[in-house]
Coordinates of C-alpha atoms in Angstrom, one line a residue:
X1 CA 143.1 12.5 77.4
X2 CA 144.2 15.7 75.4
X3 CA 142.9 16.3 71.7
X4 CA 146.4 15.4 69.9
X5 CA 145.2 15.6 66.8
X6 CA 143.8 19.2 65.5
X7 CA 140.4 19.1 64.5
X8 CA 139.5 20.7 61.8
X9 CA 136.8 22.6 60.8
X10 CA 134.2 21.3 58.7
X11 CA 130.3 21.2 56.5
X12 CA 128.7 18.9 58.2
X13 CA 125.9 19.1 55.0
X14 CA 124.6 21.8 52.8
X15 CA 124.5 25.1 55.3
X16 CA 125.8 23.5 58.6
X17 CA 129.5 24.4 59.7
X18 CA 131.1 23.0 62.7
X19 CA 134.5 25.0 63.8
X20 CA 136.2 23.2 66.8
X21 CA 137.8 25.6 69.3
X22 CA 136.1 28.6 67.6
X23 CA 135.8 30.5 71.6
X24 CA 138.8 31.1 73.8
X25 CA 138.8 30.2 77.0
X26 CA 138.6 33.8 77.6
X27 CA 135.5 34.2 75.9
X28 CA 134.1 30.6 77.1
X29 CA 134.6 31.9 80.6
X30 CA 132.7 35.1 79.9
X31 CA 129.8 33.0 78.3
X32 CA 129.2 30.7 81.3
X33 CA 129.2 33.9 84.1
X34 CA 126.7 35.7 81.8
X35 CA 124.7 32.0 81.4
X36 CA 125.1 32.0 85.4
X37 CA 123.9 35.2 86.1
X38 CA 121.1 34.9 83.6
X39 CA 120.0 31.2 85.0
X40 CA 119.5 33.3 88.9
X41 CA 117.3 36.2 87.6
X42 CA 114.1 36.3 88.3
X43 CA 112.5 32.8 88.5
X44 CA 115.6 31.5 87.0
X45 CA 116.0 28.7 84.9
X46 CA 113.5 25.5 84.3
X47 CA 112.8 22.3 83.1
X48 CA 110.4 23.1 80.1
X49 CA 106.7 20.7 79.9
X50 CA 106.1 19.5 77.1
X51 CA 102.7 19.3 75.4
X52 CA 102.7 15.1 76.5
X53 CA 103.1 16.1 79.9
X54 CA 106.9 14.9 80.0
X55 CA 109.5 17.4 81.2
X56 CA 112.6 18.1 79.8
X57 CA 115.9 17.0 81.4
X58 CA 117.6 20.0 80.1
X59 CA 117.4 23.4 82.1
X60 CA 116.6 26.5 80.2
X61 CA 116.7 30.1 80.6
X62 CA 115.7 32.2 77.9
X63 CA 116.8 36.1 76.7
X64 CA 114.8 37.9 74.4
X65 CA 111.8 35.8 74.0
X66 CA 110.6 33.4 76.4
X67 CA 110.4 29.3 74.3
X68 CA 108.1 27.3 75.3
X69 CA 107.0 23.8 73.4
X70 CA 106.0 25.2 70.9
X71 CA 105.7 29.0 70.8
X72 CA 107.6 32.4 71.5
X73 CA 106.2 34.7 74.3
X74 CA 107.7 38.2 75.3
X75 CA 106.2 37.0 79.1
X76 CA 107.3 33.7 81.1
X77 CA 104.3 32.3 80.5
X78 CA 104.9 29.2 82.5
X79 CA 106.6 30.2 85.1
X80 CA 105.7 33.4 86.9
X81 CA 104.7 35.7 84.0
X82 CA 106.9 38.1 84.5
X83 CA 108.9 39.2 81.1
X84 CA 111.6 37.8 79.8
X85 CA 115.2 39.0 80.4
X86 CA 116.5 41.0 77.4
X87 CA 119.0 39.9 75.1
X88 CA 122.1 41.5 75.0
X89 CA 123.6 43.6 72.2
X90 CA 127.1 42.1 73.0
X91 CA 125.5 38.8 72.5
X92 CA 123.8 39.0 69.1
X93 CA 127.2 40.7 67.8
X94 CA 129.1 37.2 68.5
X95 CA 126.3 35.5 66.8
X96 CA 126.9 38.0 64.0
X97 CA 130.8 37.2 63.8
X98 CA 129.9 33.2 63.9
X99 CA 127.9 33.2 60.8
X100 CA 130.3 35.6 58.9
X101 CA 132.8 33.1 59.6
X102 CA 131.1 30.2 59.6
X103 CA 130.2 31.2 55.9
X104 CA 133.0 33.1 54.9
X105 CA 131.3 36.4 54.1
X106 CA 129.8 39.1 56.1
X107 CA 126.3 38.8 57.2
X108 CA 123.4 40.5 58.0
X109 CA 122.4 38.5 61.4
X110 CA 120.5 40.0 64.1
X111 CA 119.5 37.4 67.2
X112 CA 117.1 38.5 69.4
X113 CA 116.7 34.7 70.9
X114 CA 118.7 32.7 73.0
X115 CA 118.0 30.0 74.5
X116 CA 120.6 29.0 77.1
X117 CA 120.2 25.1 78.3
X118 CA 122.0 23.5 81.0
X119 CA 122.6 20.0 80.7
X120 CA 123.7 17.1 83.8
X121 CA 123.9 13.7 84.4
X122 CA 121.8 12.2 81.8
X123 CA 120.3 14.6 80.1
X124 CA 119.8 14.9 76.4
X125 CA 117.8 16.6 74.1
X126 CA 115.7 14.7 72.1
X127 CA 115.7 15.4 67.8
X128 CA 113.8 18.2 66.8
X129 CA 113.6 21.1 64.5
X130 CA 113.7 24.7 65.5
X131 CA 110.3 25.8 63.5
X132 CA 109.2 28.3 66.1
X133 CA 110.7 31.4 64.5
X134 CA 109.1 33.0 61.5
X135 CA 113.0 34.1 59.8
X136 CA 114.7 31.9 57.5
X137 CA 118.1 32.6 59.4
X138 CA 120.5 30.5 60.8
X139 CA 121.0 28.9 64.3
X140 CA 124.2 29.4 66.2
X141 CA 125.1 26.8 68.7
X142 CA 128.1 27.5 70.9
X143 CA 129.2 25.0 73.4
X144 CA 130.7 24.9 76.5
X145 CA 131.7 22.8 79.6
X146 CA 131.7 19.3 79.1
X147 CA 131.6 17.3 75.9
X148 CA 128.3 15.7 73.9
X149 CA 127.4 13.9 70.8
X150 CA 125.7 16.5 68.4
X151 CA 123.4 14.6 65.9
X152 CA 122.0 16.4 63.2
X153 CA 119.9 14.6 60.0
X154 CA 117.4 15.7 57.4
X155 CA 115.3 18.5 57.3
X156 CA 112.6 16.1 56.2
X157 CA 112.4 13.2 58.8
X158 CA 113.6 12.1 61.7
X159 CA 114.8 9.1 60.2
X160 CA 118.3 8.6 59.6
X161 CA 121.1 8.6 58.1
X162 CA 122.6 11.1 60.7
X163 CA 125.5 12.5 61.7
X164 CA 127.3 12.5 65.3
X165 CA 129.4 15.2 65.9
X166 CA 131.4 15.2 69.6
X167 CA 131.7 19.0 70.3
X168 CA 133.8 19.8 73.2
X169 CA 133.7 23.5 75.0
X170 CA 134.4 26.4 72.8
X171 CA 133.1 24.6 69.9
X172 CA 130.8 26.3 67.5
X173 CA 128.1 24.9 65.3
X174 CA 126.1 27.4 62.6
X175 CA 122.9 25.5 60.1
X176 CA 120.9 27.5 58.0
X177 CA 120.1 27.5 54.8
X178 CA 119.2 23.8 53.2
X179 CA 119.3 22.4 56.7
X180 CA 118.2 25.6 58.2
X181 CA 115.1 23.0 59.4
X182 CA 117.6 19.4 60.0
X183 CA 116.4 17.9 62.7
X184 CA 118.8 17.7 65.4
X185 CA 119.4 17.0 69.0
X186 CA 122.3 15.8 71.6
X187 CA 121.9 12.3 72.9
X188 CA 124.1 12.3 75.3
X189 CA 127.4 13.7 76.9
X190 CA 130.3 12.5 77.2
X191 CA 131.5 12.6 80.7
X192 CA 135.8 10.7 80.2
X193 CA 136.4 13.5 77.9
X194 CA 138.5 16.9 79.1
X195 CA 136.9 19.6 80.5
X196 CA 139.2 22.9 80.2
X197 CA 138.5 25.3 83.4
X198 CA 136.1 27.9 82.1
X199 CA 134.1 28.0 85.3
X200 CA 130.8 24.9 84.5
X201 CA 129.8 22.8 87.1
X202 CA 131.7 19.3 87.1
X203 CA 129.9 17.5 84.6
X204 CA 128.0 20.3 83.6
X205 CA 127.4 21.7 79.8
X206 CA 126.0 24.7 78.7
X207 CA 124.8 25.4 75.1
X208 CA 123.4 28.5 74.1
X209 CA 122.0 28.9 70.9
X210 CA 121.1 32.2 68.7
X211 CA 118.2 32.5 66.8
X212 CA 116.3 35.6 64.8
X213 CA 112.6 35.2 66.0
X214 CA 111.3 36.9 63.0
X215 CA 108.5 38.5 65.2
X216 CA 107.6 41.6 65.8

């Protein structure tokens, strides 16, 4: 069913913005054949272990700095070793233009992460903080392909209350500051809702996110 009702943008909490519709579908199409060609270089794109063993059921390719659970390394340390693909200039200028709007001022952001996970099916991502990097920046999440449930909480606890956001493709999601550190995560998708043709895999989402490492 088509979105009928605009949605508006809106502060989900202190620091965390969520602008509906913020990418074209031009853009959004550009996004997922860069996140397509990144996913088939070298060893391409994995299921990350954590340190219980379990592996995630989101895919991930990484530009910039290679994550792993929990650390940064400029190598694929848990894949082949090889280094990790470099992230883009044209990429950390969107991230750039998503904080200065998300906040209403111009910004001095400069990503040198991404992190680029695919999700299918039932996967999820479980609720966690981004702690790795050593900058006090914000995250930017963009969204694209099929819909989820965003749920984002305190910076202090993983208890609730929270708050479920659906984001649908082209959506755009900035936190920083007070909830720079919420802990957040994506329960599920939500398969019934309308996919616009910017090129994902039926079913598919991709969500990349932007973050300033802080390391040298």
């Amino acid at each position: 069913m088509l979105e009928l009702i605009p949605r508006e943008r809106r502060t989900l909490a202190p620091g965390v913005v969520h602008i509906p519709d913020w990418l074209s579908e031009d853009a959004q199409r550009v996004l997922v054949v860069a996140a397509q060609e990144w996913a088939r270089e070298g060893p391409g794109a994995r299921h990350a272990t954590l340190p219980s063993g379990a592996r995630m059921s989101v895919e991930t390719v990484c530009l910039g700095w290679h994550w792993m659970p929990y650390r940064y390394s400029r190598t694929r340390d848990d894949q082949d070793g090889s280094p990790v693909a470099p992230f883009p200039a044209w990429l950390a200028e969107l991230g750039a233009a998503a904080v200065a709007d998300a906040y209403g001022r111009p910004v001095d952001y400069r990503p040198d992460v991404a992190l680029v996970n695919s999700y299918r099916g039932d996967a999820r991502l479980g609720l966690h903080q981004d702690r790795e990097e050593r900058a006090p920046d914000p995250v930017v999440s963009l969204s694209l392909g099929a819909a989820c449930v965003f749920r984002i909480g305190s910076p202090h606890h993983r208890r609730g209350p929270w708050q479920d956001v659906e984001l649908l493709s082209g959506d755009l999601v900035v936190f920083g500051g007070e909830h720079r550190l919420a802990y957040h995560g994506v329960p599920r998708l939500l398969p019934d809702r309308d996919v616009p043709a910017v090129g994902t895999a039926p079913g598919q989402r991709i969500n990349i996110t932007l973050r300033v490492s802080g390391l040298a």
